[in-house]
């Protein structure tokens, strides 16, 4: 009789154990001669050496399956314990899987270009209107890099610029005041990484979310670094951010030049950076359009209506100045 302790690393044990521990109960039924006890992310197994080794091998195969797909079905458990080979190949067009097991992939030509340009360049600008998936897809690419160990950490940042509302009066410490600006980044991460694992990664600083001002003085190496809402940076801020790039790092800069919340006379750092850096080897630029919007169909109509209004207003201003 031997005893083994198996640690379920890098996955959410809730997915592995199943709803109401159904998967765990199934494993106990499949290995009736073993004593199996699970607590948090550790499984303690006691029994015959050969059966314990077989159980450990099955658990590792199931762990790797959960790591790839964020899901585990009873059929998968049966196939693994019976020695059948699972088709664990992730389709080429899938970036990663959400916590519900939904494949995350490009849904338009320009979104596919975003993925291809990320793979081909060390720095990428993804520019387009709201709802084109530029932030969500960028975070999915970062999560994939982390899972495949081509990056050691993810660093996400946003300029803390208010969209017409003053949040300075909000109670709490610095983190409490800053979190409202960063919530869209949390939302995307929570859709791709199980809550327990995400919390652990953030505590260990494997995933870092911080306002742009906190980037000064840092060298960001071995990471995927994403600057979101870059249209709200000043030229000095974006220049500071871009020069934080260290070894083995990829940067994605996303923004929407139609939603600039800077003071009227302030110049957008994103617009200036695109003018200065477009055409430099190693820097990719993807321009997403209304055709790439993947939110509710009304979002496309809203974006089109506002663009038409802006063009009409700009035309009126031009004629008044003549």
Short mmCIF file of C-alpha atoms in Angstrom, two decimals:
data_model
loop_
_atom_site.label_atom_id
_atom_site.label_comp_id
_atom_site.label_asym_id
_atom_site.label_seq_id
_atom_site.Cartn_x
_atom_site.Cartn_y
_atom_site.Cartn_z
CA UNK A 1 0.00 0.00 0.00
CA UNK A 2 1.29 3.43 -0.89
CA UNK A 3 -0.04 6.96 -0.50
CA UNK A 4 0.23 9.68 -3.14
CA UNK A 5 -0.64 13.37 -3.08
CA UNK A 6 -1.63 14.76 -6.49
CA UNK A 7 -1.74 18.54 -6.92
CA UNK A 8 -4.11 19.95 -9.54
CA UNK A 9 -1.87 22.79 -10.75
CA UNK A 10 -3.01 25.63 -13.03
CA UNK A 11 -6.69 24.61 -13.14
CA UNK A 12 -9.85 25.30 -11.18
CA UNK A 13 -10.51 22.19 -9.05
CA UNK A 14 -14.25 22.92 -9.23
CA UNK A 15 -14.23 22.11 -12.96
CA UNK A 16 -12.18 18.97 -12.31
CA UNK A 17 -14.36 17.68 -9.44
CA UNK A 18 -17.61 18.48 -11.26
CA UNK A 19 -20.90 19.89 -10.00
CA UNK A 20 -21.58 18.45 -6.55
CA UNK A 21 -18.29 16.51 -6.84
CA UNK A 22 -19.90 14.31 -9.51
CA UNK A 23 -16.62 13.72 -11.34
CA UNK A 24 -14.86 12.83 -8.11
CA UNK A 25 -17.59 10.32 -7.22
CA UNK A 26 -17.26 8.86 -10.71
CA UNK A 27 -13.51 8.40 -10.24
CA UNK A 28 -14.10 6.67 -6.92
CA UNK A 29 -16.50 4.27 -8.66
CA UNK A 30 -14.00 3.61 -11.46
CA UNK A 31 -11.23 2.92 -8.94
CA UNK A 32 -13.10 1.07 -6.15
CA UNK A 33 -9.95 -0.43 -4.61
CA UNK A 34 -8.40 2.96 -4.00
CA UNK A 35 -9.15 5.34 -1.17
CA UNK A 36 -9.52 8.78 -2.72
CA UNK A 37 -9.86 11.97 -0.68
CA UNK A 38 -9.84 15.47 -2.21
CA UNK A 39 -9.36 18.78 -0.48
CA UNK A 40 -8.99 22.06 -2.36
CA UNK A 41 -6.60 21.31 -5.24
CA UNK A 42 -4.95 18.27 -3.64
CA UNK A 43 -6.09 14.66 -4.14
CA UNK A 44 -4.84 12.09 -1.64
CA UNK A 45 -4.95 8.52 -2.91
CA UNK A 46 -4.13 5.34 -0.95
CA UNK A 47 -3.90 1.84 -2.41
CA UNK A 48 -2.06 -0.67 -4.52
CA UNK A 49 1.03 0.72 -6.25
CA UNK A 50 -0.01 -0.20 -9.81
CA UNK A 51 -3.58 1.08 -9.43
CA UNK A 52 -2.37 4.24 -7.75
CA UNK A 53 0.04 4.87 -10.65
CA UNK A 54 -2.76 4.29 -13.18
CA UNK A 55 -5.03 6.68 -11.28
CA UNK A 56 -2.30 9.32 -11.15
CA UNK A 57 -1.75 9.03 -14.91
CA UNK A 58 -5.49 9.41 -15.59
CA UNK A 59 -5.72 12.46 -13.31
CA UNK A 60 -2.81 14.13 -15.12
CA UNK A 61 -4.48 13.56 -18.52
CA UNK A 62 -7.73 15.03 -17.17
CA UNK A 63 -5.85 18.01 -15.69
CA UNK A 64 -4.24 18.77 -19.06
CA UNK A 65 -7.65 18.48 -20.74
CA UNK A 66 -9.16 21.00 -18.30
CA UNK A 67 -6.16 23.29 -18.77
CA UNK A 68 -6.79 23.42 -22.53
CA UNK A 69 -10.57 23.47 -22.69
CA UNK A 70 -11.79 24.76 -19.29
CA UNK A 71 -14.21 21.85 -19.24
CA UNK A 72 -14.41 18.16 -18.43
CA UNK A 73 -17.26 15.84 -19.39
CA UNK A 74 -18.12 12.42 -18.00
CA UNK A 75 -17.40 10.96 -21.45
CA UNK A 76 -13.88 12.40 -21.27
CA UNK A 77 -13.30 10.76 -17.88
CA UNK A 78 -14.51 7.38 -19.17
CA UNK A 79 -12.35 7.58 -22.30
CA UNK A 80 -9.25 8.53 -20.31
CA UNK A 81 -9.66 5.83 -17.65
CA UNK A 82 -10.30 3.21 -20.36
CA UNK A 83 -7.12 4.18 -22.15
CA UNK A 84 -8.77 5.78 -25.18
CA UNK A 85 -6.88 8.67 -26.75
CA UNK A 86 -8.79 11.94 -26.60
CA UNK A 87 -8.65 14.39 -29.48
CA UNK A 88 -6.99 17.13 -27.47
CA UNK A 89 -5.82 19.15 -30.46
CA UNK A 90 -7.07 22.73 -30.26
CA UNK A 91 -8.37 23.83 -33.69
CA UNK A 92 -6.07 26.27 -35.48
CA UNK A 93 -8.70 29.03 -35.46
CA UNK A 94 -9.30 28.85 -31.69
CA UNK A 95 -7.29 31.20 -29.47
CA UNK A 96 -8.41 29.68 -26.15
CA UNK A 97 -11.58 28.57 -24.35
CA UNK A 98 -13.81 30.49 -21.96
CA UNK A 99 -14.60 29.15 -18.50
CA UNK A 100 -17.83 27.74 -19.95
CA UNK A 101 -15.88 25.82 -22.59
CA UNK A 102 -16.85 28.17 -25.42
CA UNK A 103 -14.13 28.53 -28.08
CA UNK A 104 -12.79 32.08 -28.40
CA UNK A 105 -11.77 32.84 -31.97
CA UNK A 106 -11.87 35.50 -34.65
CA UNK A 107 -15.34 36.36 -35.89
CA UNK A 108 -14.36 38.66 -38.74
CA UNK A 109 -11.58 39.17 -41.28
CA UNK A 110 -9.95 41.99 -39.32
CA UNK A 111 -10.13 40.07 -36.05
CA UNK A 112 -8.26 37.24 -37.79
CA UNK A 113 -5.73 39.81 -39.00
CA UNK A 114 -5.32 40.97 -35.40
CA UNK A 115 -4.37 37.41 -34.39
CA UNK A 116 -1.98 36.98 -37.32
CA UNK A 117 -0.31 40.35 -36.76
CA UNK A 118 0.13 39.59 -33.07
CA UNK A 119 1.98 36.40 -33.98
CA UNK A 120 4.11 38.19 -36.60
CA UNK A 121 5.07 41.31 -34.61
CA UNK A 122 6.32 42.27 -31.16
CA UNK A 123 4.10 45.36 -31.02
CA UNK A 124 0.57 45.71 -32.34
CA UNK A 125 -1.87 48.60 -32.58
CA UNK A 126 -5.53 47.50 -32.76
CA UNK A 127 -7.75 50.48 -33.52
CA UNK A 128 -11.49 50.49 -34.05
CA UNK A 129 -14.93 51.43 -32.72
CA UNK A 130 -16.67 50.00 -29.67
CA UNK A 131 -17.73 46.37 -29.88
CA UNK A 132 -15.13 45.17 -32.39
CA UNK A 133 -13.60 42.79 -29.83
CA UNK A 134 -10.16 44.39 -29.85
CA UNK A 135 -9.72 44.32 -26.06
CA UNK A 136 -11.34 40.91 -25.53
CA UNK A 137 -9.37 39.22 -28.31
CA UNK A 138 -6.13 40.85 -27.15
CA UNK A 139 -6.62 39.48 -23.64
CA UNK A 140 -7.44 36.04 -25.10
CA UNK A 141 -4.10 36.11 -26.96
CA UNK A 142 -2.34 37.03 -23.72
CA UNK A 143 -4.06 34.20 -21.82
CA UNK A 144 -3.03 31.76 -24.57
CA UNK A 145 0.60 32.91 -24.31
CA UNK A 146 0.49 32.40 -20.55
CA UNK A 147 -0.96 28.90 -20.86
CA UNK A 148 1.58 27.93 -23.52
CA UNK A 149 4.36 29.41 -21.34
CA UNK A 150 5.61 31.71 -24.10
CA UNK A 151 5.05 34.52 -21.58
CA UNK A 152 5.52 34.48 -17.82
CA UNK A 153 3.00 37.20 -17.02
CA UNK A 154 0.22 39.42 -18.35
CA UNK A 155 0.27 43.14 -17.66
CA UNK A 156 -2.89 45.13 -18.44
CA UNK A 157 -3.14 48.89 -18.22
CA UNK A 158 -5.53 51.73 -18.93
CA UNK A 159 -5.29 55.51 -18.57
CA UNK A 160 -7.48 56.68 -15.68
CA UNK A 161 -9.50 59.20 -17.67
CA UNK A 162 -13.13 59.81 -16.78
CA UNK A 163 -15.71 59.58 -19.57
CA UNK A 164 -17.64 62.69 -18.53
CA UNK A 165 -18.05 61.61 -14.90
CA UNK A 166 -16.00 62.55 -11.84
CA UNK A 167 -15.12 59.52 -9.73
CA UNK A 168 -12.67 61.19 -7.34
CA UNK A 169 -15.32 61.47 -4.62
CA UNK A 170 -15.73 57.70 -4.41
CA UNK A 171 -14.87 56.27 -0.98
CA UNK A 172 -12.02 53.85 -0.35
CA UNK A 173 -8.30 53.58 -0.94
CA UNK A 174 -6.40 54.02 -4.22
CA UNK A 175 -7.38 50.56 -5.50
CA UNK A 176 -11.07 51.23 -4.81
CA UNK A 177 -10.94 54.48 -6.79
CA UNK A 178 -9.00 52.97 -9.71
CA UNK A 179 -10.93 49.70 -10.12
CA UNK A 180 -13.91 51.29 -11.95
CA UNK A 181 -11.55 52.30 -14.77
CA UNK A 182 -10.13 48.78 -15.00
CA UNK A 183 -13.38 46.78 -14.71
CA UNK A 184 -13.61 45.92 -18.47
CA UNK A 185 -10.23 44.19 -18.15
CA UNK A 186 -11.41 42.22 -15.12
CA UNK A 187 -14.57 41.22 -17.02
CA UNK A 188 -12.60 39.74 -19.92
CA UNK A 189 -10.21 37.86 -17.63
CA UNK A 190 -13.07 36.44 -15.55
CA UNK A 191 -14.57 35.03 -18.74
CA UNK A 192 -11.37 33.12 -19.58
CA UNK A 193 -9.78 32.15 -16.26
CA UNK A 194 -11.67 30.45 -13.40
CA UNK A 195 -12.20 32.81 -10.46
CA UNK A 196 -10.07 30.88 -7.95
CA UNK A 197 -7.17 30.59 -10.39
CA UNK A 198 -7.45 34.24 -11.45
CA UNK A 199 -7.31 35.40 -7.84
CA UNK A 200 -4.24 33.24 -7.25
CA UNK A 201 -2.51 34.60 -10.38
CA UNK A 202 -3.20 38.17 -9.35
CA UNK A 203 -1.90 37.59 -5.83
CA UNK A 204 1.30 36.13 -7.30
CA UNK A 205 1.54 39.05 -9.78
CA UNK A 206 1.41 36.66 -12.75
CA UNK A 207 -1.47 38.84 -13.93
CA UNK A 208 -1.13 42.52 -13.14
CA UNK A 209 -3.74 45.21 -13.76
CA UNK A 210 -2.67 48.79 -13.15
CA UNK A 211 -3.39 52.33 -14.34
CA UNK A 212 -0.96 53.77 -16.85
CA UNK A 213 0.68 56.08 -14.33
CA UNK A 214 2.02 53.04 -12.46
CA UNK A 215 4.09 51.96 -15.49
CA UNK A 216 6.71 54.69 -15.16
CA UNK A 217 10.20 53.43 -14.35
CA UNK A 218 9.42 49.78 -15.06
CA UNK A 219 11.00 47.44 -17.63
CA UNK A 220 8.41 44.89 -18.73
CA UNK A 221 10.07 41.61 -19.77
CA UNK A 222 8.77 38.07 -20.49
CA UNK A 223 5.21 39.35 -20.73
CA UNK A 224 2.26 40.20 -22.90
CA UNK A 225 1.48 43.84 -22.14
CA UNK A 226 -1.82 45.41 -23.18
CA UNK A 227 -2.62 49.12 -23.09
CA UNK A 228 -6.38 49.58 -23.47
CA UNK A 229 -8.23 52.80 -24.32
CA UNK A 230 -4.98 54.28 -25.62
CA UNK A 231 -6.85 57.14 -27.34
CA UNK A 232 -7.04 58.71 -23.87
CA UNK A 233 -3.27 58.86 -23.40
CA UNK A 234 -1.27 62.02 -23.96
CA UNK A 235 1.74 61.86 -26.33
CA UNK A 236 4.08 61.83 -23.31
CA UNK A 237 2.15 58.99 -21.62
CA UNK A 238 2.09 56.65 -24.61
CA UNK A 239 5.75 57.37 -25.34
CA UNK A 240 6.57 56.44 -21.75
CA UNK A 241 4.51 53.26 -22.02
CA UNK A 242 5.96 52.06 -25.34
CA UNK A 243 9.51 52.46 -24.04
CA UNK A 244 8.79 50.13 -21.09
CA UNK A 245 9.17 47.16 -23.47
CA UNK A 246 11.73 44.59 -22.33
CA UNK A 247 13.09 41.29 -23.61
CA UNK A 248 10.70 38.57 -24.80
CA UNK A 249 7.73 40.91 -24.52
CA UNK A 250 4.81 41.58 -26.84
CA UNK A 251 2.71 44.72 -26.60
CA UNK A 252 -0.83 45.34 -27.81
CA UNK A 253 -2.18 48.88 -27.85
CA UNK A 254 -5.93 49.19 -28.37
CA UNK A 255 -8.06 52.28 -28.82
CA UNK A 256 -10.97 54.01 -30.49
CA UNK A 257 -10.11 57.38 -31.99
CA UNK A 258 -13.81 58.30 -32.08
CA UNK A 259 -14.09 58.13 -28.26
CA UNK A 260 -11.44 60.51 -26.97
CA UNK A 261 -12.22 61.73 -23.43
CA UNK A 262 -9.23 64.06 -23.06
CA UNK A 263 -9.73 67.82 -22.53
CA UNK A 264 -10.71 69.60 -25.81
CA UNK A 265 -7.27 71.03 -26.57
CA UNK A 266 -5.29 67.94 -25.52
CA UNK A 267 -3.75 65.79 -28.25
CA UNK A 268 -4.33 62.03 -28.28
CA UNK A 269 -1.13 60.04 -27.85
CA UNK A 270 -2.59 57.17 -29.87
CA UNK A 271 -3.17 59.30 -32.96
CA UNK A 272 0.35 60.71 -32.74
CA UNK A 273 1.91 57.26 -32.19
CA UNK A 274 0.10 55.83 -35.22
CA UNK A 275 1.42 58.71 -37.33
CA UNK A 276 5.00 58.26 -36.10
CA UNK A 277 5.28 54.46 -35.87
CA UNK A 278 3.25 53.07 -38.78
CA UNK A 279 5.56 51.27 -41.20
CA UNK A 280 8.29 50.42 -38.69
CA UNK A 281 9.41 46.79 -38.91
CA UNK A 282 8.10 44.72 -36.00
CA UNK A 283 5.08 46.98 -35.42
CA UNK A 284 1.70 45.91 -36.79
CA UNK A 285 -1.41 48.04 -37.20
CA UNK A 286 -4.93 46.61 -37.53
CA UNK A 287 -7.84 48.93 -38.27
CA UNK A 288 -11.16 47.40 -37.27
CA UNK A 289 -14.42 48.82 -38.65
CA UNK A 290 -18.16 48.66 -38.07
CA UNK A 291 -18.18 45.33 -39.98
CA UNK A 292 -16.16 43.80 -37.13
CA UNK A 293 -18.62 44.73 -34.36
CA UNK A 294 -19.63 41.58 -32.49
CA UNK A 295 -21.91 43.06 -29.82
CA UNK A 296 -25.68 43.51 -30.13
CA UNK A 297 -26.71 44.48 -33.69
CA UNK A 298 -27.86 47.87 -32.39
CA UNK A 299 -24.24 48.76 -31.54
CA UNK A 300 -23.40 48.82 -35.26
CA UNK A 301 -26.36 51.09 -35.97
CA UNK A 302 -25.43 53.39 -33.08
CA UNK A 303 -21.81 53.66 -34.26
CA UNK A 304 -22.95 54.39 -37.83
CA UNK A 305 -25.43 57.03 -36.67
CA UNK A 306 -22.83 58.84 -34.57
CA UNK A 307 -20.27 58.71 -37.40
CA UNK A 308 -22.81 60.28 -39.76
CA UNK A 309 -23.60 62.94 -37.16
CA UNK A 310 -19.90 63.71 -36.63
CA UNK A 311 -19.32 64.08 -40.38
CA UNK A 312 -22.33 66.40 -40.70
CA UNK A 313 -21.23 68.50 -37.73
CA UNK A 314 -17.64 68.73 -38.99
CA UNK A 315 -18.98 69.83 -42.37
CA UNK A 316 -21.03 72.57 -40.72
CA UNK A 317 -18.03 73.78 -38.72
CA UNK A 318 -15.92 73.86 -41.88
CA UNK A 319 -18.52 75.89 -43.79
CA UNK A 320 -18.87 78.35 -40.87
CA UNK A 321 -15.12 78.98 -40.91
CA UNK A 322 -15.02 79.71 -44.65
#
